[in-house]
Coordinates of C-alpha atoms in Angstrom, one line a residue:
Chain P
M237 CA -6.6 26.1 21.4
T238 CA -7.3 23.3 23.6
I239 CA -8.2 19.9 21.9
P240 CA -11.6 18.5 22.5
Q241 CA -11.7 16.1 25.7
E242 CA -13.1 13.3 23.9
I243 CA -10.0 13.5 21.3
A244 CA -7.6 14.3 24.1
D245 CA -8.7 10.9 26.0
T246 CA -8.4 8.9 22.9
I247 CA -5.0 9.8 21.8
V248 CA -3.5 8.6 25.1
D249 CA -5.9 5.4 25.4
P250 CA -4.0 2.0 24.3
K251 CA -7.7 0.8 23.6
A252 CA -7.9 3.2 21.2
Y253 CA -4.9 1.8 19.1
A254 CA -6.2 -1.7 19.7
D255 CA -9.2 -0.6 17.8
G256 CA -7.4 1.4 14.8
K257 CA -10.1 3.1 13.4
R258 CA -10.7 5.6 16.6
I259 CA -7.1 6.5 16.7
D260 CA -7.2 7.2 13.0
D261 CA -10.4 9.1 13.3
A262 CA -8.9 11.1 16.3
F263 CA -5.8 11.9 14.6
S264 CA -7.5 12.7 11.3
F265 CA -9.8 15.3 12.7
L266 CA -6.7 16.8 14.5
R267 CA -4.4 17.0 11.1
K268 CA -7.7 18.7 9.7
E269 CA -8.8 21.3 12.7
M270 CA -5.9 21.7 15.1
P271 CA -2.6 20.1 14.0
L272 CA -0.7 21.3 16.9
A273 CA -3.0 22.2 19.8
Q274 CA -2.4 21.4 23.6
A275 CA -4.4 18.3 25.0
T276 CA -5.2 17.7 28.7
P277 CA -6.7 14.5 29.2
A278 CA -7.6 13.3 32.5
D279 CA -4.9 12.3 34.8
Y280 CA -2.0 13.6 32.5
D281 CA 0.1 16.8 32.5
P282 CA -0.9 19.0 29.7
F283 CA 1.0 18.7 26.5
W284 CA 1.3 19.6 22.7
V285 CA 0.2 17.1 20.1
V286 CA 2.1 17.3 16.9
T287 CA 0.2 15.6 14.0
K288 CA 1.6 17.3 10.9
H289 CA 4.8 15.2 8.9
A290 CA 6.3 18.5 8.4
D291 CA 6.2 19.8 12.0
I292 CA 7.6 16.3 13.7
L293 CA 10.4 16.4 11.1
E294 CA 10.9 20.4 12.4
V295 CA 10.6 19.4 16.0
E296 CA 13.0 16.1 15.7
R297 CA 15.5 18.0 13.7
Q298 CA 16.1 20.6 16.6
N299 CA 17.3 18.0 18.6
D300 CA 19.0 20.5 21.1
L301 CA 15.8 23.0 21.2
F302 CA 13.5 19.9 21.7
H303 CA 14.9 17.6 24.5
N304 CA 14.4 13.8 24.9
G305 CA 15.2 13.7 28.4
D306 CA 14.1 16.3 30.4
R307 CA 10.7 14.9 31.0
A308 CA 9.2 11.5 30.6
A309 CA 10.3 10.3 26.6
T310 CA 7.0 8.8 26.2
L311 CA 3.4 9.7 27.6
V312 CA 2.7 8.5 31.4
P313 CA -0.1 9.8 33.3
R314 CA 0.8 12.4 36.4
E315 CA 0.6 9.6 39.2
V316 CA 3.2 7.5 37.4
D317 CA 5.6 10.3 36.6
L318 CA 5.5 11.5 40.3
K319 CA 6.2 7.5 41.2
V320 CA 8.9 7.3 38.7
R321 CA 10.6 10.3 40.2
E322 CA 10.7 8.9 43.6
M323 CA 11.9 5.5 42.7
M324 CA 14.4 7.1 40.7
G325 CA 16.0 9.5 42.6
G326 CA 14.3 12.7 40.7
S327 CA 14.7 11.4 37.3
P328 CA 11.5 10.8 35.0
H329 CA 13.0 7.6 33.5
L330 CA 12.5 4.0 34.6
V331 CA 15.4 2.9 32.3
R332 CA 18.2 5.6 30.4
S333 CA 18.9 4.5 26.9
L334 CA 19.5 6.3 23.5
V335 CA 15.9 7.6 23.7
Q336 CA 15.9 9.1 27.3
M337 CA 19.7 10.9 26.7
D338 CA 20.3 14.1 24.8
N339 CA 23.9 15.5 23.9
P340 CA 26.8 15.1 24.6
D341 CA 25.7 11.6 26.2
H342 CA 23.5 10.9 23.2
M343 CA 26.1 11.2 20.9
A344 CA 28.8 9.3 22.7
Y345 CA 26.5 6.4 23.8
R346 CA 25.1 6.1 20.0
R347 CA 28.8 6.1 18.5
I348 CA 29.5 2.8 20.7
T349 CA 26.9 0.7 18.4
Q350 CA 26.2 2.7 15.3
G351 CA 29.3 1.2 13.4
A352 CA 27.8 -2.3 13.9
F353 CA 24.4 -1.0 12.1
L354 CA 25.6 0.9 9.3
P355 CA 24.7 -1.2 6.2
Q356 CA 28.0 -1.9 5.0
N357 CA 28.5 -4.0 8.4
L358 CA 25.4 -5.5 8.5
R359 CA 26.1 -6.7 5.0
K360 CA 28.1 -9.5 6.3
L361 CA 25.1 -11.0 8.2
E362 CA 22.5 -11.3 5.6
D363 CA 23.4 -14.8 4.5
R364 CA 22.7 -15.9 8.3
I365 CA 19.8 -14.3 8.3
R366 CA 18.4 -15.6 5.3
E367 CA 19.2 -19.0 6.8
I368 CA 17.2 -17.9 10.0
A369 CA 14.1 -16.7 7.7
R370 CA 14.2 -19.9 5.6
G371 CA 13.9 -22.1 9.2
F372 CA 11.4 -20.1 10.3
I373 CA 9.4 -20.5 7.0
D374 CA 10.0 -24.2 7.0
R375 CA 8.6 -24.4 10.4
M376 CA 5.4 -22.4 8.8
A377 CA 5.1 -25.0 6.2
A378 CA 5.2 -27.7 8.4
K379 CA 2.0 -26.1 10.2
G380 CA -0.4 -27.2 7.4
D381 CA -2.4 -24.6 6.1
T382 CA -3.5 -22.7 8.9
C383 CA -1.5 -20.5 11.6
D384 CA -1.3 -17.5 13.5
F385 CA 1.5 -15.4 11.5
A386 CA 2.2 -12.8 14.2
R387 CA 2.5 -15.6 16.8
D388 CA 4.2 -18.3 14.9
V389 CA 6.5 -16.6 12.4
A390 CA 6.2 -12.6 13.1
F391 CA 7.2 -12.2 16.9
L392 CA 9.9 -15.1 16.7
Y393 CA 12.1 -14.5 13.4
P394 CA 12.9 -10.7 14.5
L395 CA 13.5 -11.8 17.9
H396 CA 15.9 -14.9 17.1
V397 CA 18.0 -12.3 14.8
I398 CA 18.4 -9.5 17.3
M399 CA 19.2 -12.2 20.0
E400 CA 22.2 -13.3 17.8
V401 CA 23.4 -10.2 17.1
L402 CA 23.3 -9.3 21.0
G403 CA 24.8 -12.6 21.9
V404 CA 21.5 -14.2 23.9
P405 CA 21.2 -17.8 23.8
E406 CA 18.4 -19.3 22.1
V407 CA 17.1 -21.1 25.2
D408 CA 16.6 -17.7 26.4
E409 CA 14.5 -16.3 23.9
P410 CA 11.2 -17.1 25.1
R411 CA 12.2 -15.2 28.3
M412 CA 13.1 -12.2 26.2
L413 CA 10.1 -12.1 24.2
K414 CA 7.8 -12.3 27.3
L415 CA 9.6 -9.6 29.2
T416 CA 9.5 -7.2 25.9
Q417 CA 5.7 -8.0 25.8
E418 CA 5.5 -7.1 29.6
L419 CA 6.9 -3.9 28.9
F420 CA 5.4 -2.5 25.7
G421 CA 2.2 -4.4 26.3
S422 CA 1.9 -3.0 29.5
A423 CA -1.6 -2.0 29.4
D424 CA -2.7 -4.8 27.4
P425 CA -4.3 -7.5 29.3
E426 CA -3.3 -10.5 27.5
L427 CA 0.6 -9.5 27.5
N428 CA 1.1 -7.5 30.9
R429 CA 3.0 -8.9 33.8
L430 CA -0.2 -9.0 35.9
G431 CA -2.2 -10.7 33.6
A432 CA -5.2 -8.2 34.1
E433 CA -6.7 -5.0 33.3
V434 CA -4.2 -2.5 35.0
K435 CA -7.0 -0.1 37.0
D436 CA -4.3 1.2 39.4
P437 CA -1.5 3.2 37.5
A438 CA 1.0 2.4 40.7
V439 CA 0.2 -1.4 40.2
G440 CA 1.1 -1.3 36.6
L441 CA 4.1 0.8 37.3
A442 CA 5.2 -1.7 39.9
A443 CA 4.7 -4.4 37.4
M444 CA 6.9 -2.7 35.0
A445 CA 9.5 -2.0 37.4
E446 CA 9.7 -5.4 38.1
T447 CA 10.2 -6.5 34.2
V448 CA 13.4 -4.1 34.2
G449 CA 14.5 -5.6 37.3
E450 CA 14.7 -9.1 35.4
F451 CA 16.4 -7.4 32.5
I452 CA 19.0 -5.9 34.6
T453 CA 19.7 -9.0 36.5
Y454 CA 20.2 -10.9 33.1
F455 CA 22.1 -8.3 31.4
N456 CA 24.3 -8.0 34.5
E457 CA 25.7 -11.4 34.4
M458 CA 25.9 -11.0 30.5
T459 CA 28.0 -8.3 31.2
E460 CA 30.6 -9.9 33.8
D461 CA 30.6 -12.9 31.3
R462 CA 31.4 -10.7 28.4
R463 CA 34.1 -8.5 30.3
R464 CA 36.0 -11.8 31.5
K465 CA 35.8 -13.6 27.7
P466 CA 34.5 -10.7 24.9
R467 CA 33.1 -12.2 21.9
E468 CA 31.8 -11.0 18.3
D469 CA 28.6 -9.7 19.6
L470 CA 26.5 -6.6 20.4
A471 CA 27.1 -7.5 24.2
S472 CA 30.8 -7.5 24.0
L473 CA 30.7 -4.3 22.5
I474 CA 28.6 -2.5 25.1
A475 CA 29.9 -4.7 28.2
N476 CA 33.6 -3.3 26.9
A477 CA 32.8 0.2 25.7
T478 CA 34.4 3.0 27.2
I479 CA 33.7 7.0 26.9
D480 CA 36.3 9.5 27.9
G481 CA 38.6 6.6 28.9
Q482 CA 36.0 5.2 31.6
P483 CA 33.3 2.1 31.3
L484 CA 29.8 3.2 30.4
D485 CA 27.6 4.2 33.4
H486 CA 26.1 0.8 34.7
F487 CA 22.3 2.0 34.8
A488 CA 23.0 3.4 30.9
A489 CA 24.6 0.3 29.7
M490 CA 22.0 -1.9 31.3
S491 CA 19.0 0.3 29.4
Y492 CA 21.4 -0.2 26.5
Y493 CA 20.8 -3.9 26.4
I494 CA 17.0 -3.2 27.0
I495 CA 16.4 -1.4 24.4
A496 CA 18.2 -3.9 21.8
A497 CA 17.0 -6.4 23.5
T498 CA 13.2 -5.2 23.4
A499 CA 12.6 -2.3 20.6
G500 CA 15.1 -4.8 18.6
H501 CA 12.6 -6.8 17.7
D502 CA 9.0 -5.9 19.0
T503 CA 8.9 -3.4 16.2
T504 CA 9.9 -5.4 13.3
S505 CA 7.5 -8.2 14.4
N506 CA 4.7 -5.6 14.4
T507 CA 5.3 -4.4 11.1
T508 CA 6.1 -8.0 9.4
A509 CA 2.4 -9.6 10.9
G510 CA 1.0 -6.2 9.9
G511 CA 2.6 -6.5 6.2
L512 CA 1.0 -10.4 5.7
W513 CA -2.2 -8.9 7.1
A514 CA -2.6 -6.1 4.6
I515 CA -1.8 -8.4 1.6
A516 CA -3.9 -11.4 3.0
E517 CA -7.0 -8.9 2.7
R518 CA -5.9 -7.7 -0.6
P519 CA -5.3 -10.3 -3.1
D520 CA -4.8 -8.3 -6.2
Q521 CA -1.5 -6.7 -4.6
F522 CA -0.4 -10.3 -3.2
K523 CA -0.8 -11.3 -6.7
R524 CA 1.2 -8.4 -8.4
L525 CA 3.9 -8.9 -5.5
K526 CA 4.5 -12.6 -6.3
A527 CA 4.6 -11.8 -10.1
D528 CA 7.4 -9.0 -9.7
P529 CA 9.8 -9.4 -6.6
S530 CA 11.3 -5.9 -7.6
L531 CA 8.1 -4.5 -5.7
I532 CA 9.7 -5.9 -2.4
P533 CA 11.7 -2.9 -1.3
S534 CA 8.8 -0.3 -1.8
F535 CA 6.2 -2.9 -0.6
L536 CA 8.4 -3.1 2.6
E537 CA 8.6 0.7 2.8
E538 CA 4.7 0.6 2.6
T539 CA 4.3 -2.0 5.7
I540 CA 6.6 0.3 7.8
R541 CA 4.2 3.0 7.2
W542 CA 1.1 1.4 7.3
V543 CA 1.8 -0.3 10.5
T544 CA 4.3 2.6 11.9
P545 CA 4.9 0.6 15.3
V546 CA 6.4 3.4 17.3
K547 CA 3.3 5.4 17.9
H548 CA 4.7 8.6 20.0
F549 CA 8.0 9.9 21.5
M550 CA 7.7 12.7 23.6
R551 CA 9.9 15.8 23.5
T552 CA 10.5 18.6 25.7
A553 CA 11.4 22.3 24.8
T554 CA 14.4 23.7 26.3
A555 CA 13.4 27.2 25.4
D556 CA 10.7 29.1 24.0
A557 CA 10.0 28.4 20.6
E558 CA 7.5 28.4 17.6
V559 CA 6.2 25.1 15.6
H560 CA 3.5 25.8 12.9
G561 CA 2.9 29.3 14.2
Q562 CA 2.1 28.1 17.4
K563 CA 4.4 29.2 20.4
I564 CA 6.1 26.9 22.7
A565 CA 7.0 27.7 26.1
K566 CA 10.3 26.3 27.6
G567 CA 9.6 23.3 29.2
D568 CA 6.4 22.3 27.6
W569 CA 5.9 18.6 26.7
M570 CA 5.2 17.6 23.1
M571 CA 4.1 14.5 22.0
L572 CA 5.3 13.4 18.1
C573 CA 2.3 11.0 16.3
Y574 CA 4.2 9.3 14.3
P575 CA 1.2 7.3 12.9
S576 CA -0.5 10.7 12.1
G577 CA 2.5 12.0 10.3
N578 CA 2.3 9.0 8.1
R579 CA -1.3 9.5 7.0
D580 CA -0.8 13.0 6.6
E581 CA -2.7 13.9 3.5
D582 CA -0.4 16.8 2.5
V583 CA 2.5 14.3 2.1
F584 CA 0.6 10.8 1.1
A585 CA -1.7 10.5 -1.6
D586 CA -4.7 8.4 -0.5
P587 CA -3.0 7.8 3.0
F588 CA -5.0 5.2 4.2
E589 CA -4.9 3.0 1.2
F590 CA -1.9 0.3 1.0
K591 CA -0.3 0.5 -1.8
I592 CA 2.7 -1.7 -2.7
D593 CA 4.4 0.4 -5.2
R594 CA 4.1 3.5 -3.6
S595 CA 6.7 6.4 -4.3
P596 CA 7.9 8.5 -2.9
N597 CA 7.2 6.9 0.8
K598 CA 9.0 9.2 3.2
H599 CA 7.2 8.1 6.3
V600 CA 8.5 9.0 9.5
A601 CA 8.3 5.6 11.3
F602 CA 11.7 5.4 11.9
G603 CA 11.9 8.9 13.6
Y604 CA 14.0 11.5 12.1
G605 CA 17.1 13.8 13.2
A606 CA 20.0 12.8 15.5
H607 CA 17.5 10.2 17.2
V608 CA 16.7 8.3 14.0
C609 CA 16.3 4.7 14.4
L610 CA 19.7 3.0 15.2
G611 CA 18.3 -0.4 14.0
Q612 CA 16.5 1.0 11.1
H613 CA 18.4 -1.1 8.3
L614 CA 18.9 -3.8 10.5
G615 CA 15.3 -4.0 10.3
R616 CA 14.6 -3.4 6.9
M617 CA 17.4 -6.2 5.6
E618 CA 15.7 -8.9 8.2
M619 CA 12.3 -7.8 6.8
R620 CA 13.4 -7.6 3.0
V621 CA 15.1 -11.2 3.2
L622 CA 12.0 -12.9 4.9
W623 CA 9.6 -11.4 1.8
E624 CA 12.2 -12.5 -0.4
E625 CA 12.0 -15.9 1.0
L626 CA 8.6 -16.5 1.9
L627 CA 6.6 -15.1 -1.4
P628 CA 8.1 -17.3 -3.8
R629 CA 7.0 -20.1 -1.6
L630 CA 3.3 -18.8 -0.7
E631 CA 0.8 -19.8 -3.2
S632 CA -2.0 -18.0 -1.5
V633 CA -3.0 -16.3 1.7
E634 CA -6.0 -15.3 3.5
L635 CA -7.2 -14.4 6.9
N636 CA -8.5 -17.2 8.9
G637 CA -10.2 -15.1 11.4
T638 CA -10.3 -11.7 12.5
P639 CA -6.7 -10.2 13.5
K640 CA -6.6 -8.4 16.7
L641 CA -3.9 -5.2 17.8
M642 CA -2.2 -4.6 20.9
Q643 CA -4.0 -2.3 23.3
A644 CA -1.1 0.4 23.8
N645 CA -0.1 3.7 22.9
F646 CA 4.0 3.4 22.6
V647 CA 5.1 0.6 20.5
C648 CA 2.6 -2.0 19.1
G649 CA 1.0 -3.3 16.2
P650 CA -1.2 -6.6 15.9
K651 CA -1.0 -9.7 18.5
S652 CA -2.9 -12.2 16.6
V653 CA -3.1 -13.0 12.5
P654 CA -4.8 -15.9 11.7
I655 CA -4.2 -17.0 8.2
R656 CA -5.1 -19.6 6.0
F657 CA -2.4 -20.5 3.5
K658 CA -0.8 -23.0 0.5
M659 CA 3.1 -23.2 0.3
H660 CA 5.2 -25.5 -1.5
Chain G
M69 CA 33.5 3.7 -6.2
K70 CA 33.4 6.9 -3.7
T71 CA 30.4 7.1 -1.8
W72 CA 29.5 9.6 1.1
Q73 CA 27.6 8.6 4.1
C74 CA 25.4 10.2 6.8
R75 CA 27.1 9.7 10.0
T76 CA 23.6 9.5 11.9
C77 CA 21.4 7.2 10.0
G78 CA 23.9 5.9 7.3
F79 CA 22.2 6.8 4.2
I80 CA 24.6 6.8 1.5
Y81 CA 24.8 9.4 -1.6
F82 CA 25.7 7.5 -5.1
E83 CA 26.6 10.7 -7.4
A84 CA 26.0 8.6 -10.4
E85 CA 22.6 8.3 -9.4
G86 CA 21.9 11.8 -7.6
L87 CA 18.8 12.5 -5.7
P88 CA 16.4 13.6 -8.7
E89 CA 13.4 14.0 -6.5
E90 CA 15.3 16.6 -4.5
G91 CA 16.3 18.3 -7.2
I92 CA 19.8 16.5 -7.6
P93 CA 20.1 15.1 -11.1
A94 CA 22.1 12.0 -11.5
G95 CA 25.9 12.6 -12.2
T96 CA 25.8 15.4 -9.6
K97 CA 29.3 15.6 -7.9
W98 CA 29.1 15.5 -4.1
E99 CA 31.0 19.1 -4.0
E100 CA 28.4 20.8 -6.2
I101 CA 25.7 19.9 -3.8
P102 CA 25.0 23.1 -1.5
D103 CA 26.6 23.2 2.1
D104 CA 23.1 23.8 3.5
W105 CA 21.7 20.7 1.8
I106 CA 20.6 18.2 4.2
C107 CA 20.4 14.2 4.7
P108 CA 17.2 13.4 3.2
M109 CA 16.8 10.9 5.7
C110 CA 17.7 12.3 9.0
G111 CA 18.2 15.9 8.4
T112 CA 21.9 15.9 9.1
P113 CA 24.0 18.5 7.4
K114 CA 26.4 17.7 4.8
V115 CA 29.4 18.5 6.7
D116 CA 28.6 15.5 8.8
F117 CA 28.9 13.1 5.9
D118 CA 32.0 10.9 5.3
M119 CA 33.6 9.7 2.3
I120 CA 33.3 5.6 1.9
E121 CA 34.5 3.6 -1.0
L122 CA 32.2 0.8 -1.8
D123 CA 33.5 -2.1 -4.2

């Protein structure tokens, strides 16, 4: 069964994600009518679209049967795929981070930083993170009674936290934010490197390659510095790590920094901005949350489900397989649609309603299985701390204009959330 | 206090709390959990959990 062309074209269209409703409608149709079927959008190689929560878990759990790295790990048009392979000596990847790796490399590389991201080791950062959160909230209060919560708080706070963890000096944070937005916002004319609508995929790819090059230049210098003088930061851990007694493959080490310096804040920023947007539109839930801070953990999980900042990852079958009764052939490409899994009517009651007390809330926003988000505990902690500090000070909040979503089909969320508020 | 932590995602099993929504009542000892049980957060098998002592 093949997905109708209009739906297939929608699920790859960055503008559909910026619209919100268009992508939700497309996934709702697929979950109901063809939950695991093949799409053949114009300009893309065919791929299976996995829309049900249970099927996403099923695929992610079997990480040896469904690989991340055999083909592109994110959706790319055929022309871009060919050009990347040309540029990268046959590899379909512009970077080689945990996201593009399979075992045994994935496990070996993940172990290098895994300990640093476990809850018991993150706990010692909480006081410092709280101090950072308070600083941003003070700055928000100093703005008076209006701000763009996305640009003024949500983009900057998680950026500052991860850069401090990584070891990037504060002075370089604007550059890191710009490069991140160029990478994840490559299809958004307001955010990409070209500052324009990308009509020619080859031009868009060249711009992305320049962004990656800029990251690599930056982290090359940092690696050398941390090898000379290791510090208590993530960069020192990566720079001085060994696998089987050998330093990390240089490209993989650079990619490690890049993923930490991009996915390490953009996802949390999107979720935080989307969370405030949600309560600004729902005064009753805002009031309830303020009155009962014990609801913060469930509110937080709901913001993660609601925004689901990572829209998809691709997998490639390493052997013939069957999922949801559908035969998948060796080499087939599969799109795991996390926003769809997180609106699955079979798992979530009233999935299109934002409920601060939703329980259970087993969303798949962090993925599942061996590739589950490495930074999930850090992300949760920094968001919890922000809400714990912000909510008691926020007397009222409402939208002060129309929020805007980013135009992207991989990692995205709100890019502008104008609000009017009262704080003490 | 002895707890058991998933090597993949960091999920921690507390015996006192159990996992009632998974059919594991509060107070269930780690040893009593079936060997084919998997981490509720990421699907890692029971064998890949480590015992850790928390304060």
